[in-house]
PDB file of C-alpha atoms and ligand atoms in Angstrom:
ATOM      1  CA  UNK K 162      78.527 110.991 243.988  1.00  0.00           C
ATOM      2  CA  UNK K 163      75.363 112.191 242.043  1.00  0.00           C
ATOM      3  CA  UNK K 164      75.502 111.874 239.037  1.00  0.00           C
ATOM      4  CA  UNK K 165      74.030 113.906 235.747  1.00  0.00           C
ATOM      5  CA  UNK K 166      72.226 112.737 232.747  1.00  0.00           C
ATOM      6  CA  UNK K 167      72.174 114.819 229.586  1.00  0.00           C
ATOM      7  CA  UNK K 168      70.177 115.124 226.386  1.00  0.00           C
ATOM      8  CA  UNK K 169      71.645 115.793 223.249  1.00  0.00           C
ATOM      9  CA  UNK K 170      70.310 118.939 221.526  1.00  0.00           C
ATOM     10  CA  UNK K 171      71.190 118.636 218.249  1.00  0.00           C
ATOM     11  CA  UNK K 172      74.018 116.651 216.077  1.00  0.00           C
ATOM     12  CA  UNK K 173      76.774 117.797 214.102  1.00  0.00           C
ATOM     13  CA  UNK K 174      77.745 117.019 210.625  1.00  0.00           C
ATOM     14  CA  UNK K 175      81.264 116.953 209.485  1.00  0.00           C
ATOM     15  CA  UNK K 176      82.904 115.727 206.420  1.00  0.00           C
ATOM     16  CA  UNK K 177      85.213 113.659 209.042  1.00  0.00           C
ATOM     17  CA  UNK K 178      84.396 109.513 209.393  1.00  0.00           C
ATOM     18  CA  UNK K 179      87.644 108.339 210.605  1.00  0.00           C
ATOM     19  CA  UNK K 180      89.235 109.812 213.710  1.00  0.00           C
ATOM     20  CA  UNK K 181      92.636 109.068 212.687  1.00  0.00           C
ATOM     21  CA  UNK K 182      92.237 111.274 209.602  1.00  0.00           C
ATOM     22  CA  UNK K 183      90.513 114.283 211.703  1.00  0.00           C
ATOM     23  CA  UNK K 184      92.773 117.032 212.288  1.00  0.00           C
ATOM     24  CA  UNK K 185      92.944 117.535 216.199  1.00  0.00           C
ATOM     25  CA  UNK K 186      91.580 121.191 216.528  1.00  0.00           C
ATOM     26  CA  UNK K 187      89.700 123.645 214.659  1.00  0.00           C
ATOM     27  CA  UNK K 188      92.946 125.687 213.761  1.00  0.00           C
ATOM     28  CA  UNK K 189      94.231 123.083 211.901  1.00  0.00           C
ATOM     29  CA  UNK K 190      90.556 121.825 209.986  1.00  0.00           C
ATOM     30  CA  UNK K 191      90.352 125.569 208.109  1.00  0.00           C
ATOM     31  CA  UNK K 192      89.162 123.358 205.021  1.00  0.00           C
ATOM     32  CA  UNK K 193      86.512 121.677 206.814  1.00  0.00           C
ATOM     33  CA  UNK K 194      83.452 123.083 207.141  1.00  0.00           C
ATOM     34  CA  UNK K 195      79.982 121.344 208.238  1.00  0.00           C
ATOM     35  CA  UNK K 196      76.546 121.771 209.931  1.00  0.00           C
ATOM     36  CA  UNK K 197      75.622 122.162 213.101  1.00  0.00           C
ATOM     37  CA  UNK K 198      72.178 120.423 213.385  1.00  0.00           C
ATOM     38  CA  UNK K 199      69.887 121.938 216.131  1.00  0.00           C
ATOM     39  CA  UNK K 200      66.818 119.735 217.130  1.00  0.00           C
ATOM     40  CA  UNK K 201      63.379 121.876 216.181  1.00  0.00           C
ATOM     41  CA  UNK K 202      62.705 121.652 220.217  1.00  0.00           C
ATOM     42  CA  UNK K 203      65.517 124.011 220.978  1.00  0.00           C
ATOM     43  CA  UNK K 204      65.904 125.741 218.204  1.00  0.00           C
ATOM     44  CA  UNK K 205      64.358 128.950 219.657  1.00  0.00           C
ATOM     45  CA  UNK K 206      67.873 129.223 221.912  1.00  0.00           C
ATOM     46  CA  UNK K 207      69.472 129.945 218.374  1.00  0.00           C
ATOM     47  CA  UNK K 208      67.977 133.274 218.456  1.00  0.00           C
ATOM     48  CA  UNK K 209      70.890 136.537 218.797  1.00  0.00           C
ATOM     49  CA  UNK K 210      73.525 134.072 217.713  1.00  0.00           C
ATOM     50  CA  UNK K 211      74.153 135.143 214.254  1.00  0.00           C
ATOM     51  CA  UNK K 212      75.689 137.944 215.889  1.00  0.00           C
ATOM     52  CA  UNK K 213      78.851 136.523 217.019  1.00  0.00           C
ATOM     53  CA  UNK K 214      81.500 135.486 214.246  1.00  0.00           C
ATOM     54  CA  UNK K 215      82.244 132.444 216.606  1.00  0.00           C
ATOM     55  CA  UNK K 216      80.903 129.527 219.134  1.00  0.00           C
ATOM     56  CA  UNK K 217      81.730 127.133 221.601  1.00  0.00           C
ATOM     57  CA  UNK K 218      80.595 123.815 220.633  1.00  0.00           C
ATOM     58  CA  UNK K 219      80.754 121.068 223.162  1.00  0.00           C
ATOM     59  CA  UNK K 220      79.555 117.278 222.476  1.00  0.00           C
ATOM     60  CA  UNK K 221      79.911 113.899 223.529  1.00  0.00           C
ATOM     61  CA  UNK K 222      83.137 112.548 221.452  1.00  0.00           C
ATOM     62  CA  UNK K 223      80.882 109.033 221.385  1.00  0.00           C
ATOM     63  CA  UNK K 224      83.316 107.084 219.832  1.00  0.00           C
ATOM     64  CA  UNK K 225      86.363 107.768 222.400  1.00  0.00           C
ATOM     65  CA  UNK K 226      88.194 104.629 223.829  1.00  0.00           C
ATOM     66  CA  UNK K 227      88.253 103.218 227.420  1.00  0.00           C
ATOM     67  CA  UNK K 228      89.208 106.340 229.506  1.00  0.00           C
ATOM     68  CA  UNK K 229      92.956 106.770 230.323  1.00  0.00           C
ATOM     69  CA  UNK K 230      94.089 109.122 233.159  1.00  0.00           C
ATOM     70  CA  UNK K 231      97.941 109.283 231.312  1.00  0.00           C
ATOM     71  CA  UNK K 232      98.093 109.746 227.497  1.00  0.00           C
ATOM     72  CA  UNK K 233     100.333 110.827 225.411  1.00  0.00           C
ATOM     73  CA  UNK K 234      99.223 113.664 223.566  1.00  0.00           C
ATOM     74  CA  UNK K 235      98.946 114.265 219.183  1.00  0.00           C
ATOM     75  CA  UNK K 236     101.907 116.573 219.245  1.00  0.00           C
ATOM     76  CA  UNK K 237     103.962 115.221 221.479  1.00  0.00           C
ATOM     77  CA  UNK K 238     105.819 111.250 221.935  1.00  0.00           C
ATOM     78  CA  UNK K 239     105.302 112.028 225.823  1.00  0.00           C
ATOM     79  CA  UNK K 240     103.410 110.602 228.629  1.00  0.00           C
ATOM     80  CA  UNK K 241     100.763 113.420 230.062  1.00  0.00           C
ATOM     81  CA  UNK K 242      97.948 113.670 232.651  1.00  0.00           C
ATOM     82  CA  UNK K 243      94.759 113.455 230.413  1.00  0.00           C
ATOM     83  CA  UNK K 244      93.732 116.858 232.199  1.00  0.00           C
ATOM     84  CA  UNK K 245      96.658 118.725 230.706  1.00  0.00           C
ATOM     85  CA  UNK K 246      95.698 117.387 227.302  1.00  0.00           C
ATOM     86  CA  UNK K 247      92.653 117.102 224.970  1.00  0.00           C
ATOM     87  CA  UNK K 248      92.739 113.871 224.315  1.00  0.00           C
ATOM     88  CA  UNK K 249      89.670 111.890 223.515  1.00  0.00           C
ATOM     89  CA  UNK K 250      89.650 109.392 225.900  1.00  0.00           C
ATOM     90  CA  UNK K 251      88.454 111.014 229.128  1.00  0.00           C
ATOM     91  CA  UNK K 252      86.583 110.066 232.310  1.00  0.00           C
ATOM     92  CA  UNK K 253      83.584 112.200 230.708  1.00  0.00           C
ATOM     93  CA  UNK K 254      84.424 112.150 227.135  1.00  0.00           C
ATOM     94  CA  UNK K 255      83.363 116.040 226.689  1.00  0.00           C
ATOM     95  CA  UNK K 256      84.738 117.929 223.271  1.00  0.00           C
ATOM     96  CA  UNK K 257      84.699 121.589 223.440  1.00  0.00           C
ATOM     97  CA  UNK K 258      85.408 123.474 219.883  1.00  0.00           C
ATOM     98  CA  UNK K 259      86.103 127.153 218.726  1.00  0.00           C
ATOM     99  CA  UNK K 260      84.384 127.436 215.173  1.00  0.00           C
ATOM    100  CA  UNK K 261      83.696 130.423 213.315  1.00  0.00           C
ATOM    101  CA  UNK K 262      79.665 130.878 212.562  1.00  0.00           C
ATOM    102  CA  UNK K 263      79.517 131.619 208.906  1.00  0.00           C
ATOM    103  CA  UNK K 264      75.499 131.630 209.207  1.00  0.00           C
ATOM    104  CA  UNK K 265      72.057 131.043 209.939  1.00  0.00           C
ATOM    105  CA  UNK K 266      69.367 129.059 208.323  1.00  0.00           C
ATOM    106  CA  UNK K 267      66.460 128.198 211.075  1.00  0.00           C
ATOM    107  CA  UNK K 268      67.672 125.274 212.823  1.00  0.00           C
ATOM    108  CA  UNK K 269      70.988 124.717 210.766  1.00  0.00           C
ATOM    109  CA  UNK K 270      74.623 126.502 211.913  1.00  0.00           C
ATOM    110  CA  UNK K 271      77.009 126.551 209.010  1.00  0.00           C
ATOM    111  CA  UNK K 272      80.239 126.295 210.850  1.00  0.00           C
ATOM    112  CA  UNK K 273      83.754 126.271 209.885  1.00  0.00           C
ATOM    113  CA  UNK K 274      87.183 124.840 211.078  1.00  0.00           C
ATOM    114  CA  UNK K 275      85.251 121.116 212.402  1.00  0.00           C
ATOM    115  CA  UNK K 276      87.790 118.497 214.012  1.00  0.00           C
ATOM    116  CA  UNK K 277      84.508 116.447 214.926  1.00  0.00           C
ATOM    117  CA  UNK K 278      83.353 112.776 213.511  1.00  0.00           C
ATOM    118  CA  UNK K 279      80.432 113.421 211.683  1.00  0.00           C
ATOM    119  CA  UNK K 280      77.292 112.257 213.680  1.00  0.00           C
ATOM    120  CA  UNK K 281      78.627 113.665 216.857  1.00  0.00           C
ATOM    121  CA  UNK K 282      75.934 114.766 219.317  1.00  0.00           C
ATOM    122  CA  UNK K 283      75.677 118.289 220.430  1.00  0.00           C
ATOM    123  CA  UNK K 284      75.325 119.415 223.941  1.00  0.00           C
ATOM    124  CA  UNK K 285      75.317 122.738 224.504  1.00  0.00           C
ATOM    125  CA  UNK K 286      76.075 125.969 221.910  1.00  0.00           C
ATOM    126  CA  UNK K 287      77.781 128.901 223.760  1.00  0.00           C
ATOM    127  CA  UNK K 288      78.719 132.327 222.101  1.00  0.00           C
ATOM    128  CA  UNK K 289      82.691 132.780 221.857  1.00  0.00           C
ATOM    129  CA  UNK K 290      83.034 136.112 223.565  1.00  0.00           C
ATOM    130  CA  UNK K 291      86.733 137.880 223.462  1.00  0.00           C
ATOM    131  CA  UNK K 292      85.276 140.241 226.500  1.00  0.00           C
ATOM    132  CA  UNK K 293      85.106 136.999 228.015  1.00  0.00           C
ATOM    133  CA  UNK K 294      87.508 134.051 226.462  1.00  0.00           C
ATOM    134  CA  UNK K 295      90.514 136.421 224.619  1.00  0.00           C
ATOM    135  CA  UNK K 296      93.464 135.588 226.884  1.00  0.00           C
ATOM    136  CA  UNK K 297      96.434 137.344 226.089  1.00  0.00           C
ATOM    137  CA  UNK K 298      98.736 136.321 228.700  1.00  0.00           C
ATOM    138  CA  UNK K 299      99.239 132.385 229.666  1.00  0.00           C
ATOM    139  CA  UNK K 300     101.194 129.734 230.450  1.00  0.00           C
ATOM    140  CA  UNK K 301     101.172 126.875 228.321  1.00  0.00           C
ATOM    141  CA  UNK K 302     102.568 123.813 229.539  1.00  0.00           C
ATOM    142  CA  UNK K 303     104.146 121.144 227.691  1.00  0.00           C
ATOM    143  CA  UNK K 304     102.671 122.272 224.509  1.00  0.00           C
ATOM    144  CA  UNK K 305     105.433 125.095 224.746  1.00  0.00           C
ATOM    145  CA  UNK K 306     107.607 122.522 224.450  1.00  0.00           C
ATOM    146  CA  UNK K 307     106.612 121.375 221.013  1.00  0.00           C
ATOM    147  CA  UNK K 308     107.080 123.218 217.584  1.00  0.00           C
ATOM    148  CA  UNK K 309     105.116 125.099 215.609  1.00  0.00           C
ATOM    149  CA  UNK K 310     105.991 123.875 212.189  1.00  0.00           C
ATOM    150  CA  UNK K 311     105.743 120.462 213.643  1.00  0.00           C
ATOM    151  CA  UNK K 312     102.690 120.643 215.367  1.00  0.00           C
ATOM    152  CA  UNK K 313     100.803 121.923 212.521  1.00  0.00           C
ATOM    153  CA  UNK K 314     101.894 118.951 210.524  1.00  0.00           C
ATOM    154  CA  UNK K 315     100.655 116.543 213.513  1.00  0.00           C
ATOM    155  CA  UNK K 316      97.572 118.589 214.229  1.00  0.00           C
ATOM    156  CA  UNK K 317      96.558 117.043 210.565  1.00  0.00           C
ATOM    157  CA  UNK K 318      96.851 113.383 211.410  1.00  0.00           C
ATOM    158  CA  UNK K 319      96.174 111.476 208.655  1.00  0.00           C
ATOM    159  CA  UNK K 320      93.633 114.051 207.212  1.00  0.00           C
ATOM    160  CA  UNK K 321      93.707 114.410 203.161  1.00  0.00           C
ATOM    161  CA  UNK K 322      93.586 117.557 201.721  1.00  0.00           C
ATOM    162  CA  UNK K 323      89.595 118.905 201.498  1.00  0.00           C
ATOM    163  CA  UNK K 324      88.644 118.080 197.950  1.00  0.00           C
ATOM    164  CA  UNK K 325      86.995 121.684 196.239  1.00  0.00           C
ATOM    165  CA  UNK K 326      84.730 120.073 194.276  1.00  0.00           C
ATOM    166  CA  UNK K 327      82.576 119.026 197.927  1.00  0.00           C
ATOM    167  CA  UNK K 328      79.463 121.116 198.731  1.00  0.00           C
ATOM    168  CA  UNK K 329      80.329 122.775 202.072  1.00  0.00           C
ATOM    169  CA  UNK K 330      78.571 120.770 204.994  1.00  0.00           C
TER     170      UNK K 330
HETATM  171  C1  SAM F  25      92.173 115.988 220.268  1.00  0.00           C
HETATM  172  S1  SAM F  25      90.394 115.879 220.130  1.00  0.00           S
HETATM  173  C2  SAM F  25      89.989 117.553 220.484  1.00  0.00           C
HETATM  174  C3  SAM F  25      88.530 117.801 220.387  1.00  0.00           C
HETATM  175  C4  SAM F  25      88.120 119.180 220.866  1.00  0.00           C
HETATM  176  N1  SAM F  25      88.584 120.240 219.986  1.00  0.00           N
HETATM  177  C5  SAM F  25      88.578 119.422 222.279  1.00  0.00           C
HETATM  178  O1  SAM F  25      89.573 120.111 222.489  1.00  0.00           O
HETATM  179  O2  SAM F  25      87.907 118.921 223.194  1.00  0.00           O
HETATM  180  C6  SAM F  25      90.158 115.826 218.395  1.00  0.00           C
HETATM  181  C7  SAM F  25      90.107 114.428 217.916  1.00  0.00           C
HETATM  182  O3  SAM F  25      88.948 113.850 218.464  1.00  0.00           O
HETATM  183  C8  SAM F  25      88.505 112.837 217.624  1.00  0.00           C
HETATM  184  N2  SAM F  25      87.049 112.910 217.565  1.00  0.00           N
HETATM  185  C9  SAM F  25      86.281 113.819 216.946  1.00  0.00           C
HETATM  186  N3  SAM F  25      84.985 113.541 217.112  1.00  0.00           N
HETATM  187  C10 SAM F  25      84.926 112.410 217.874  1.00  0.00           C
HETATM  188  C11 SAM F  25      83.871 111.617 218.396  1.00  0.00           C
HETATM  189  N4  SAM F  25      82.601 111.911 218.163  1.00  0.00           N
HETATM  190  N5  SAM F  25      84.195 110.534 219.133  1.00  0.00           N
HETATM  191  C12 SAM F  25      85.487 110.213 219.369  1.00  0.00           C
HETATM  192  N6  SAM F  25      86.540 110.919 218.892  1.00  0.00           N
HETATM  193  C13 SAM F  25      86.258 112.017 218.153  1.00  0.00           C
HETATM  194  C14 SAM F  25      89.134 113.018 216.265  1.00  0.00           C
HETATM  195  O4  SAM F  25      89.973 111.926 216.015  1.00  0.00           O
HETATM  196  C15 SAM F  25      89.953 114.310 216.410  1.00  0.00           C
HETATM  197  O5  SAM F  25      91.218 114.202 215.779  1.00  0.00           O
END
């Protein structure tokens, strides 16, 4: 099969240094927010983004284990395919997250919401568009299986409380 080589484009900063004590999505990291890096060489593809009140960031999750093909997911004690799941550990280790864009400054995003290790590399910005992404009808899988009070306790993990006194990013 060919096979595809990428360059990172930026890296993204997170209060987050142990994956265990990352929440596992943006909806459950509201207290975390960070910076979103952008190397000087792209930074002219930032332009028309401070429009949107959200993005689509996708990166390398570089510190994933061995790839697994059955996992068992955060909120759930259950053997899944890794394709019905987001779990780390995937043939191309790929993270994809909703964050709101708070602003602007040059080459720097302030985001919001970040389940990402700090460090992470960036590959690729894209706007969040609801003419696009808003889905109001779906099928969820197993994950309509599991509870909401419960899965916003395990969409925590370990994660401590965001301390008020840090300076966001
Ligand atoms: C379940 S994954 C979901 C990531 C992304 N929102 C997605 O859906 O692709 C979130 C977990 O990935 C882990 N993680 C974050 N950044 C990582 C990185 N750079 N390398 C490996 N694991 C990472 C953290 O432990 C976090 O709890």
């Amino acid at each position: 099969m060919q096979r595809f080589s990428f360059q990172p484009i930026g890296v993204i900063h997170s209060r987050h240094h142990v994956a265990a004590q990352t929440p596992i999505q943006p909806v459950y990291a509201a207290d975390f927010p960070g910076t979103v890096e952008v190397f000087p060489a792209f930074a002219a593809g930032l332009r028309d983004l401070d429009g949107y009140s959200h993005i689509y960031l996708l990166y390398v999750l570089d510190r994933a284990g061995e790839p697994r093909l059955a996992v068992k997911p955060f909120l759930q004690d259950v053997e899944r395919g890794v394709f019905a799941t987001r779990a780390p550990c995937r043939p191309n280790p790929i993270g994809m997250s909703i964050v709101p864009l708070l602003r602007v400054e040059g080459n720097i995003l302030h985001v919001g919401a970040l389940d990402i290790l700090d460090g992470t590399p960036l590959l690729d910005i894209k706007p969040y568009s609801r003419r696009f992404d808003c889905l109001t009808e779906t099928r969820n899988g197993w994950q309509d299986e599991v509870d909401e009070a419960q899965a916003r306790i395990r969409g925590r993990r370990d994660c401590p409380p965001a301390s008020p006194a840090m300076p966001e990013g």
